[in-house]
mmCIF file of C-alpha atoms in Angstrom:
data_model
loop_
_atom_site.group_PDB
_atom_site.id
_atom_site.type_symbol
_atom_site.label_atom_id
_atom_site.label_comp_id
_atom_site.label_asym_id
_atom_site.label_seq_id
_atom_site.Cartn_x
_atom_site.Cartn_y
_atom_site.Cartn_z
ATOM 1 C CA MET A 1 0.000 0.000 0.000
ATOM 2 C CA ASP A 2 1.341 3.421 -0.965
ATOM 3 C CA PRO A 3 1.609 5.773 2.008
ATOM 4 C CA LEU A 4 -0.893 8.605 2.289
ATOM 5 C CA SER A 5 0.821 11.918 1.540
ATOM 6 C CA VAL A 6 -0.012 14.441 4.251
ATOM 7 C CA GLY A 7 0.489 18.182 4.551
ATOM 8 C CA LEU A 8 0.665 19.614 8.075
ATOM 9 C CA VAL A 9 -0.942 22.975 8.854
ATOM 10 C CA GLY A 10 0.023 24.536 12.197
ATOM 11 C CA CYS A 11 3.576 24.081 13.472
ATOM 12 C CA GLY A 12 2.949 24.537 17.192
ATOM 13 C CA ASN A 13 4.051 22.364 20.123
ATOM 14 C CA ILE A 14 2.103 19.237 19.144
ATOM 15 C CA SER A 15 3.521 19.169 15.591
ATOM 16 C CA ASP A 16 6.843 17.780 16.834
ATOM 17 C CA ARG A 17 5.076 14.709 18.233
ATOM 18 C CA TYR A 18 3.240 14.004 15.006
ATOM 19 C CA LEU A 19 6.321 14.466 12.846
ATOM 20 C CA GLY A 20 8.557 12.438 15.150
ATOM 21 C CA ASN A 21 6.141 9.551 15.592
ATOM 22 C CA CYS A 22 4.922 9.376 11.997
ATOM 23 C CA ALA A 23 8.488 8.942 10.754
ATOM 24 C CA SER A 24 8.214 5.310 11.916
ATOM 25 C CA LEU A 25 4.730 4.672 10.467
ATOM 26 C CA ASP A 26 4.738 3.244 6.942
ATOM 27 C CA ALA A 27 1.142 4.167 6.123
ATOM 28 C CA VAL A 28 1.673 7.955 6.097
ATOM 29 C CA ASP A 29 4.235 10.471 4.876
ATOM 30 C CA ILE A 30 4.118 14.024 6.193
ATOM 31 C CA ASP A 31 5.995 15.689 3.361
ATOM 32 C CA VAL A 32 5.250 19.385 3.794
ATOM 33 C CA CYS A 33 4.253 21.859 6.500
ATOM 34 C CA ALA A 34 2.728 25.340 6.655
ATOM 35 C CA ASP A 35 2.058 27.970 9.289
ATOM 36 C CA LEU A 36 0.987 31.605 9.230
ATOM 37 C CA ASP A 37 4.223 32.195 11.153
ATOM 38 C CA THR A 38 6.693 31.587 8.314
ATOM 39 C CA ALA A 39 9.706 31.414 10.597
ATOM 40 C CA ARG A 40 8.085 28.733 12.726
ATOM 41 C CA ALA A 41 7.206 26.677 9.622
ATOM 42 C CA GLU A 42 10.759 26.992 8.322
ATOM 43 C CA ALA A 43 12.203 25.866 11.669
ATOM 44 C CA THR A 44 9.907 22.837 11.725
ATOM 45 C CA ALA A 45 10.745 21.963 8.121
ATOM 46 C CA ALA A 46 14.470 22.200 8.810
ATOM 47 C CA GLU A 47 14.252 20.048 11.945
ATOM 48 C CA PHE A 48 12.327 17.239 10.234
ATOM 49 C CA ASP A 49 13.781 17.593 6.720
ATOM 50 C CA ILE A 50 10.493 18.325 4.987
ATOM 51 C CA GLU A 51 9.305 21.096 2.673
ATOM 52 C CA THR A 52 7.527 24.276 3.719
ATOM 53 C CA ARG A 53 4.828 26.064 1.732
ATOM 54 C CA SER A 54 2.234 28.697 2.432
ATOM 55 C CA VAL A 55 -1.138 27.435 3.628
ATOM 56 C CA GLU A 56 -2.674 28.359 0.268
ATOM 57 C CA GLU A 57 0.083 26.561 -1.649
ATOM 58 C CA LEU A 58 -0.272 23.467 0.506
ATOM 59 C CA MET A 59 -4.026 23.319 -0.038
ATOM 60 C CA ALA A 60 -3.575 23.660 -3.803
ATOM 61 C CA SER A 61 -0.808 21.030 -4.026
ATOM 62 C CA ASP A 62 -1.617 17.992 -6.147
ATOM 63 C CA ASP A 63 0.979 15.939 -4.236
ATOM 64 C CA VAL A 64 -0.878 16.389 -0.906
ATOM 65 C CA GLU A 65 -3.749 13.932 -0.380
ATOM 66 C CA ALA A 66 -4.671 14.803 3.195
ATOM 67 C CA VAL A 67 -4.364 17.810 5.491
ATOM 68 C CA LEU A 68 -3.314 17.398 9.123
ATOM 69 C CA ASN A 69 -4.786 20.357 11.022
ATOM 70 C CA LEU A 70 -2.889 21.374 14.176
ATOM 71 C CA THR A 71 -4.101 24.965 14.386
ATOM 72 C CA PRO A 72 -5.861 26.500 17.447
ATOM 73 C CA PRO A 73 -9.395 25.163 18.084
ATOM 74 C CA SER A 74 -11.062 28.444 17.133
ATOM 75 C CA VAL A 75 -10.074 27.949 13.476
ATOM 76 C CA HIS A 76 -10.370 24.172 13.215
ATOM 77 C CA ALA A 77 -13.585 24.247 11.204
ATOM 78 C CA ASP A 78 -12.267 26.929 8.831
ATOM 79 C CA VAL A 79 -9.087 24.975 8.041
ATOM 80 C CA LEU A 80 -10.983 21.707 7.629
ATOM 81 C CA LEU A 81 -13.464 23.293 5.230
ATOM 82 C CA GLN A 82 -10.593 24.813 3.287
ATOM 83 C CA GLY A 83 -8.973 21.390 2.973
ATOM 84 C CA LEU A 84 -12.213 19.721 1.910
ATOM 85 C CA ALA A 85 -12.835 22.447 -0.682
ATOM 86 C CA ALA A 86 -9.410 21.568 -2.120
ATOM 87 C CA ASP A 87 -10.479 17.896 -2.371
ATOM 88 C CA LYS A 88 -8.229 16.759 0.464
ATOM 89 C CA HIS A 89 -9.090 14.277 3.178
ATOM 90 C CA VAL A 90 -8.660 15.981 6.552
ATOM 91 C CA TYR A 91 -7.527 15.025 10.029
ATOM 92 C CA THR A 92 -7.599 17.434 12.957
ATOM 93 C CA GLU A 93 -6.448 17.733 16.516
ATOM 94 C CA LYS A 94 -9.326 17.928 18.983
ATOM 95 C CA PRO A 95 -11.899 19.325 19.079
ATOM 96 C CA LEU A 96 -13.486 18.907 15.646
ATOM 97 C CA ALA A 97 -14.934 22.440 15.961
ATOM 98 C CA ILE A 98 -16.023 24.747 18.768
ATOM 99 C CA ASP A 99 -19.748 24.644 18.009
ATOM 100 C CA ALA A 100 -22.188 22.067 16.702
ATOM 101 C CA ALA A 101 -23.166 23.986 13.556
ATOM 102 C CA ASP A 102 -19.565 24.217 12.327
ATOM 103 C CA ALA A 103 -18.976 20.525 13.069
ATOM 104 C CA ALA A 104 -22.106 19.606 11.111
ATOM 105 C CA ASP A 105 -20.932 21.739 8.173
ATOM 106 C CA VAL A 106 -17.574 19.957 8.081
ATOM 107 C CA LEU A 107 -19.190 16.512 8.074
ATOM 108 C CA ALA A 108 -21.811 17.499 5.491
ATOM 109 C CA VAL A 109 -19.220 18.911 3.072
ATOM 110 C CA ALA A 110 -17.031 15.836 3.466
ATOM 111 C CA GLU A 111 -19.938 13.514 2.702
ATOM 112 C CA GLU A 112 -20.993 15.599 -0.279
ATOM 113 C CA ARG A 113 -17.475 15.511 -1.753
ATOM 114 C CA GLY A 114 -16.791 11.857 -0.922
ATOM 115 C CA LEU A 115 -13.918 12.689 1.433
ATOM 116 C CA LEU A 116 -12.986 11.417 4.882
ATOM 117 C CA VAL A 117 -12.674 13.379 8.115
ATOM 118 C CA GLY A 118 -10.553 12.079 10.973
ATOM 119 C CA ALA A 119 -9.991 13.598 14.398
ATOM 120 C CA ALA A 120 -7.994 13.227 17.564
ATOM 121 C CA PRO A 121 -7.735 11.939 20.142
ATOM 122 C CA ASP A 122 -6.454 8.671 18.720
ATOM 123 C CA THR A 123 -5.206 7.399 22.090
ATOM 124 C CA PHE A 124 -8.050 4.860 22.280
ATOM 125 C CA LEU A 125 -6.286 3.031 19.430
ATOM 126 C CA GLY A 126 -3.354 2.392 21.741
ATOM 127 C CA ALA A 127 -2.431 -0.826 23.496
ATOM 128 C CA GLY A 128 -3.794 0.321 26.859
ATOM 129 C CA LEU A 129 -7.370 1.162 25.952
ATOM 130 C CA GLN A 130 -7.648 -1.609 23.339
ATOM 131 C CA THR A 131 -6.661 -4.062 26.080
ATOM 132 C CA ALA A 132 -9.309 -2.524 28.331
ATOM 133 C CA ARG A 133 -11.843 -3.022 25.539
ATOM 134 C CA SER A 134 -10.927 -6.714 25.331
ATOM 135 C CA VAL A 135 -11.408 -7.072 29.113
ATOM 136 C CA LEU A 136 -14.849 -5.485 28.904
ATOM 137 C CA ASP A 137 -15.899 -7.533 25.894
ATOM 138 C CA SER A 138 -14.798 -10.741 27.627
ATOM 139 C CA GLY A 139 -17.305 -10.093 30.418
ATOM 140 C CA ARG A 140 -14.674 -10.308 33.113
ATOM 141 C CA ILE A 141 -16.155 -7.514 35.249
ATOM 142 C CA GLY A 142 -19.711 -8.494 34.379
ATOM 143 C CA GLN A 143 -22.243 -5.946 33.200
ATOM 144 C CA PRO A 144 -20.988 -2.347 33.450
ATOM 145 C CA VAL A 145 -23.117 -0.362 35.887
ATOM 146 C CA GLY A 146 -21.154 2.873 36.303
ATOM 147 C CA ALA A 147 -17.885 4.695 35.717
ATOM 148 C CA THR A 148 -15.760 7.614 36.873
ATOM 149 C CA ALA A 149 -13.652 9.922 34.690
ATOM 150 C CA LEU A 150 -11.861 12.661 36.618
ATOM 151 C CA TRP A 151 -8.980 14.930 35.602
ATOM 152 C CA THR A 152 -7.928 17.976 37.622
ATOM 153 C CA SER A 153 -5.086 20.504 37.718
ATOM 154 C CA PRO A 154 -4.390 24.059 38.966
ATOM 155 C CA GLY A 155 -4.369 25.298 35.352
ATOM 156 C CA HIS A 156 -2.055 25.289 32.357
ATOM 157 C CA GLU A 157 -0.863 28.847 32.966
ATOM 158 C CA HIS A 158 1.462 27.472 35.655
ATOM 159 C CA TRP A 159 3.635 25.685 33.095
ATOM 160 C CA HIS A 160 2.608 26.717 29.573
ATOM 161 C CA PRO A 161 4.377 29.855 28.262
ATOM 162 C CA ASP A 162 1.409 30.790 26.007
ATOM 163 C CA PRO A 163 -1.748 29.451 27.693
ATOM 164 C CA ASP A 164 -4.203 31.892 26.066
ATOM 165 C CA LEU A 165 -6.012 29.331 23.895
ATOM 166 C CA TYR A 166 -6.917 27.239 26.962
ATOM 167 C CA TYR A 167 -9.023 30.098 28.330
ATOM 168 C CA GLU A 168 -10.671 31.449 25.176
ATOM 169 C CA GLU A 169 -13.547 30.059 23.127
ATOM 170 C CA GLY A 170 -12.689 26.477 22.219
ATOM 171 C CA GLY A 171 -10.729 26.078 25.450
ATOM 172 C CA GLY A 172 -11.480 25.107 29.033
ATOM 173 C CA PRO A 173 -10.744 21.753 30.694
ATOM 174 C CA GLY A 174 -13.716 20.081 29.009
ATOM 175 C CA PHE A 175 -12.516 20.884 25.501
ATOM 176 C CA ASP A 176 -8.835 20.389 26.380
ATOM 177 C CA MET A 177 -8.810 17.163 28.421
ATOM 178 C CA GLY A 178 -12.412 16.022 28.139
ATOM 179 C CA PRO A 179 -12.043 14.588 24.603
ATOM 180 C CA TYR A 180 -9.566 11.947 25.811
ATOM 181 C CA TYR A 181 -11.998 10.612 28.400
ATOM 182 C CA VAL A 182 -15.219 11.019 26.435
ATOM 183 C CA THR A 183 -13.745 9.409 23.309
ATOM 184 C CA ALA A 184 -12.463 6.476 25.374
ATOM 185 C CA LEU A 185 -15.858 6.074 27.051
ATOM 186 C CA VAL A 186 -17.650 5.989 23.685
ATOM 187 C CA ALA A 187 -15.166 3.377 22.446
ATOM 188 C CA LEU A 188 -15.551 1.284 25.596
ATOM 189 C CA LEU A 189 -19.237 1.657 26.496
ATOM 190 C CA GLY A 190 -20.973 3.206 23.500
ATOM 191 C CA PRO A 191 -22.297 6.643 22.579
ATOM 192 C CA ALA A 192 -23.792 8.966 25.170
ATOM 193 C CA GLU A 193 -27.539 9.495 25.262
ATOM 194 C CA ARG A 194 -27.895 12.471 27.600
ATOM 195 C CA VAL A 195 -25.808 14.635 29.906
ATOM 196 C CA ALA A 196 -26.434 16.851 32.934
ATOM 197 C CA GLY A 197 -23.710 19.365 33.696
ATOM 198 C CA SER A 198 -22.637 21.995 36.198
ATOM 199 C CA THR A 199 -19.774 24.423 35.620
ATOM 200 C CA ALA A 200 -17.829 27.189 37.367
ATOM 201 C CA GLN A 201 -15.521 30.034 36.355
ATOM 202 C CA PRO A 202 -14.015 31.482 39.545
ATOM 203 C CA HIS A 203 -11.527 33.826 37.818
ATOM 204 C CA ASP A 204 -11.841 36.381 35.016
ATOM 205 C CA GLU A 205 -8.055 36.412 34.575
ATOM 206 C CA ARG A 206 -5.211 33.928 35.072
ATOM 207 C CA GLU A 207 -1.550 34.834 35.630
ATOM 208 C CA ILE A 208 1.129 33.170 33.494
ATOM 209 C CA GLY A 209 3.726 31.531 35.703
ATOM 210 C CA SER A 210 6.561 30.645 33.319
ATOM 211 C CA GLY A 211 8.433 31.718 30.210
ATOM 212 C CA ASP A 212 8.948 35.175 28.742
ATOM 213 C CA ARG A 213 5.395 36.220 29.625
ATOM 214 C CA ALA A 214 5.569 35.291 33.326
ATOM 215 C CA GLY A 215 3.459 37.707 35.366
ATOM 216 C CA GLU A 216 1.247 38.627 32.402
ATOM 217 C CA SER A 217 -2.500 37.980 32.741
ATOM 218 C CA VAL A 218 -4.776 36.267 30.234
ATOM 219 C CA ASP A 219 -8.534 36.724 30.052
ATOM 220 C CA VAL A 220 -10.844 33.806 30.847
ATOM 221 C CA SER A 221 -14.020 33.428 28.795
ATOM 222 C CA VAL A 222 -14.911 29.747 29.339
ATOM 223 C CA PRO A 223 -15.776 27.535 32.330
ATOM 224 C CA THR A 224 -12.686 26.246 34.125
ATOM 225 C CA HIS A 225 -14.375 23.603 36.300
ATOM 226 C CA GLU A 226 -16.820 21.254 34.546
ATOM 227 C CA SER A 227 -18.717 18.395 36.197
ATOM 228 C CA ALA A 228 -21.388 16.157 34.708
ATOM 229 C CA VAL A 229 -23.303 12.906 34.759
ATOM 230 C CA ALA A 230 -23.718 11.299 31.356
ATOM 231 C CA ASP A 231 -25.145 7.979 30.188
ATOM 232 C CA PHE A 232 -22.750 6.129 27.852
ATOM 233 C CA GLY A 233 -24.351 3.070 26.336
ATOM 234 C CA GLY A 234 -26.899 3.213 29.148
ATOM 235 C CA VAL A 235 -24.155 3.331 31.815
ATOM 236 C CA PRO A 236 -24.128 6.423 34.106
ATOM 237 C CA VAL A 237 -20.686 8.051 34.253
ATOM 238 C CA ASN A 238 -19.413 10.752 36.626
ATOM 239 C CA LEU A 239 -17.279 13.292 34.738
ATOM 240 C CA CYS A 240 -15.091 16.076 36.159
ATOM 241 C CA PHE A 241 -12.524 18.207 34.322
ATOM 242 C CA SER A 242 -10.907 21.156 36.081
ATOM 243 C CA PHE A 243 -8.267 23.890 35.899
ATOM 244 C CA ASP A 244 -9.162 24.949 39.459
ATOM 245 C CA VAL A 245 -7.950 22.134 41.727
ATOM 246 C CA GLN A 246 -4.832 23.198 43.622
ATOM 247 C CA ALA A 247 -4.233 19.799 45.244
ATOM 248 C CA SER A 248 -5.933 16.423 45.495
ATOM 249 C CA THR A 249 -5.568 13.148 47.365
ATOM 250 C CA PHE A 250 -5.960 11.281 44.066
ATOM 251 C CA PRO A 251 -2.555 10.073 42.834
ATOM 252 C CA GLY A 252 -3.478 11.040 39.271
ATOM 253 C CA PRO A 253 -6.414 10.928 36.862
ATOM 254 C CA ALA A 254 -9.226 8.690 38.109
ATOM 255 C CA PHE A 255 -10.641 6.535 35.342
ATOM 256 C CA GLU A 256 -12.584 3.375 36.257
ATOM 257 C CA ILE A 257 -15.495 1.261 35.048
ATOM 258 C CA TYR A 258 -17.577 -0.603 37.647
ATOM 259 C CA GLY A 259 -19.269 -3.892 36.783
ATOM 260 C CA THR A 260 -21.506 -6.404 38.495
ATOM 261 C CA GLU A 261 -18.510 -8.730 38.990
ATOM 262 C CA GLY A 262 -15.620 -6.332 39.469
ATOM 263 C CA THR A 263 -13.852 -3.077 38.578
ATOM 264 C CA LEU A 264 -11.709 -2.196 35.575
ATOM 265 C CA ALA A 265 -9.051 0.462 36.289
ATOM 266 C CA LEU A 266 -8.278 2.165 32.993
ATOM 267 C CA PRO A 267 -4.996 3.690 31.822
ATOM 268 C CA ASP A 268 -4.594 7.438 31.400
ATOM 269 C CA PRO A 269 -6.480 8.102 28.123
ATOM 270 C CA ASN A 270 -3.965 10.804 27.197
ATOM 271 C CA HIS A 271 -1.446 7.999 26.602
ATOM 272 C CA PHE A 272 -1.278 4.926 24.385
ATOM 273 C CA GLU A 273 0.000 2.358 26.882
ATOM 274 C CA GLY A 274 -1.232 0.766 30.155
ATOM 275 C CA PRO A 275 -1.445 -0.245 32.891
ATOM 276 C CA VAL A 276 -4.828 -1.971 32.747
ATOM 277 C CA ARG A 277 -5.924 -3.477 36.071
ATOM 278 C CA VAL A 278 -8.847 -5.625 37.187
ATOM 279 C CA ARG A 279 -10.176 -6.567 40.591
ATOM 280 C CA THR A 280 -13.183 -8.842 40.910
ATOM 281 C CA ARG A 281 -15.273 -9.525 43.996
ATOM 282 C CA THR A 282 -13.239 -12.668 44.753
ATOM 283 C CA ASP A 283 -9.781 -11.112 44.274
ATOM 284 C CA ASP A 284 -7.556 -10.096 47.171
ATOM 285 C CA ASP A 285 -5.772 -7.436 45.149
ATOM 286 C CA TRP A 286 -5.579 -5.787 41.745
ATOM 287 C CA GLU A 287 -4.288 -7.810 38.802
ATOM 288 C CA GLU A 288 -2.455 -6.050 35.985
ATOM 289 C CA VAL A 289 -3.675 -7.409 32.659
ATOM 290 C CA PRO A 290 -1.037 -8.178 29.991
ATOM 291 C CA LEU A 291 -1.474 -5.911 26.987
ATOM 292 C CA THR A 292 -3.319 -7.586 24.117
ATOM 293 C CA HIS A 293 -2.209 -5.003 21.525
ATOM 294 C CA ASP A 294 1.146 -3.551 20.509
ATOM 295 C CA TYR A 295 0.645 0.078 19.507
ATOM 296 C CA THR A 296 2.322 2.519 21.923
ATOM 297 C CA THR A 297 4.143 4.785 19.438
ATOM 298 C CA GLY A 298 2.094 7.923 20.098
ATOM 299 C CA ARG A 299 0.334 10.563 17.995
ATOM 300 C CA GLY A 300 -0.200 9.386 14.437
ATOM 301 C CA ALA A 301 -2.352 6.303 14.937
ATOM 302 C CA GLY A 302 -5.386 8.253 13.740
ATOM 303 C CA LEU A 303 -3.564 9.194 10.544
ATOM 304 C CA VAL A 304 -2.781 5.518 9.960
ATOM 305 C CA ASP A 305 -6.465 4.766 10.561
ATOM 306 C CA LEU A 306 -7.378 7.433 7.979
ATOM 307 C CA ALA A 307 -4.826 6.103 5.476
ATOM 308 C CA TYR A 308 -6.187 2.565 5.674
ATOM 309 C CA ALA A 309 -9.749 3.855 5.228
ATOM 310 C CA VAL A 310 -8.680 5.847 2.155
ATOM 311 C CA ARG A 311 -6.700 3.008 0.580
ATOM 312 C CA THR A 312 -8.771 -0.069 1.575
ATOM 313 C CA ASP A 313 -12.173 -1.120 2.924
ATOM 314 C CA TRP A 314 -10.904 -0.565 6.489
ATOM 315 C CA GLU A 315 -13.522 0.686 8.970
ATOM 316 C CA GLN A 316 -12.321 4.089 10.148
ATOM 317 C CA ARG A 317 -12.319 4.370 13.940
ATOM 318 C CA THR A 318 -11.194 7.976 14.499
ATOM 319 C CA SER A 319 -13.930 9.327 12.275
ATOM 320 C CA GLY A 320 -15.415 12.774 12.082
ATOM 321 C CA ARG A 321 -18.719 11.329 13.229
ATOM 322 C CA LEU A 322 -17.099 10.106 16.451
ATOM 323 C CA ALA A 323 -15.482 13.505 16.992
ATOM 324 C CA GLY A 324 -18.812 15.214 16.323
ATOM 325 C CA HIS A 325 -20.483 13.079 18.965
ATOM 326 C CA VAL A 326 -17.729 13.827 21.490
ATOM 327 C CA LEU A 327 -18.187 17.542 20.801
ATOM 328 C CA ASP A 328 -21.933 17.110 21.336
ATOM 329 C CA VAL A 329 -21.255 15.660 24.808
ATOM 330 C CA LEU A 330 -18.868 18.469 25.777
ATOM 331 C CA LEU A 331 -21.224 21.179 24.536
ATOM 332 C CA GLY A 332 -24.061 19.396 26.333
ATOM 333 C CA ILE A 333 -22.272 19.773 29.675
ATOM 334 C CA ARG A 334 -22.223 23.543 29.255
ATOM 335 C CA SER A 335 -25.723 23.916 27.803
ATOM 336 C CA SER A 336 -27.132 21.753 30.606
ATOM 337 C CA ALA A 337 -25.363 23.918 33.183
ATOM 338 C CA GLU A 338 -27.037 26.985 31.666
ATOM 339 C CA ASP A 339 -30.503 25.427 31.305
ATOM 340 C CA GLY A 340 -30.584 23.431 34.539
ATOM 341 C CA SER A 341 -31.800 20.273 32.810
ATOM 342 C CA TYR A 342 -30.475 17.215 30.980
ATOM 343 C CA ALA A 343 -29.184 17.909 27.476
ATOM 344 C CA ALA A 344 -30.402 15.358 24.945
ATOM 345 C CA LEU A 345 -27.644 14.495 22.466
ATOM 346 C CA GLU A 346 -28.643 14.767 18.828
ATOM 347 C CA THR A 347 -25.737 13.002 17.134
ATOM 348 C CA GLU A 348 -26.021 9.280 16.444
ATOM 349 C CA PHE A 349 -22.987 7.074 16.436
ATOM 350 C CA ASP A 350 -22.125 3.383 16.821
ATOM 351 C CA ARG A 351 -19.331 2.242 19.099
ATOM 352 C CA PRO A 352 -16.117 1.821 17.043
ATOM 353 C CA ALA A 353 -15.075 -1.761 16.381
ATOM 354 C CA PRO A 354 -12.059 -3.049 18.339
ATOM 355 C CA LEU A 355 -8.728 -3.040 16.551
ATOM 356 C CA PRO A 356 -6.930 -6.179 15.399
ATOM 357 C CA SER A 357 -3.950 -6.802 17.651
ATOM 358 C CA SER A 358 -1.626 -6.432 14.631
ATOM 359 C CA PHE A 359 -2.373 -2.697 14.225
ATOM 360 C CA PRO A 360 -0.646 -0.595 12.861
ATOM 361 C CA ASN A 361 0.452 -3.270 10.404
ATOM 362 C CA PRO A 362 -1.576 -3.109 7.167
ATOM 363 C CA PRO A 363 -4.993 -4.803 7.220
ATOM 364 C CA GLU A 364 -5.154 -8.162 5.484
#
């Protein structure tokens, strides 16, 4: 199978991970990059020995089959629509868009033009969460009856030198970290049916704590503490994502599924590896489950997924429809908090099929 030729738009922090990891993935070639900041694009191109072009040139290039969009969330939909208009398949960092109407436009244009949309996070394709899926499907913890997904921090301004995008439209802990957990929950339990949310925004400004801008303040225009109860595949799940927790007794992110026969402790969904642990009602302690899958490389699995779907009859897992549903859940948390009632989720989506253990090797 010929690799899918990819052009990267947006040479920010995350671009290094994609370019570094994809160098070892045979299904894709990231050949060219572009950024409105020409100097940044040139530095990225020099570091990874690829070509740089303007965004317009990249979109018009016949030798680019797919666009990898790593721009800020506020322009995700615009860049994706630009790529689709140029007859390119598109893949974007999360979220798919910052509102439901823009997400629907992207998916409608792609369908009309016969093109594919892919979206991060692709971490659920990793060995850790695919192993967790196999544990669930085996029935080892019985019937799932509940789950917890909790991620908290004091805020990205304490370590990030340019944290503005985390506090403007398209930001907030739900849009930043929520996609990892919500995407994993859809893959493990099934799509969400409804969500009830409550949010808080205790500060109008946050002070940058590192880098050249230390001491500078950034405006806050989104909720920074988001809690919810959502039903995934009929299973009630407690969700909490926060930039306002200064300390916690939890050793890290809390991510568990509770079943009639036991509990499945899930790996951090921001990573591709384990550990995956199980404890049933008859166990004296937790058992770490050997990984059933191999993929732990990092960012790029979703591009491989897109490449196989373009080249073969492969069922795309990291699809735009999945990302649209995840966005629906995250928007539902905020709309429910405003309305004081459950938000019914309009998007329909089937749980992605599990991966063969041989991934990312080509499908047979």
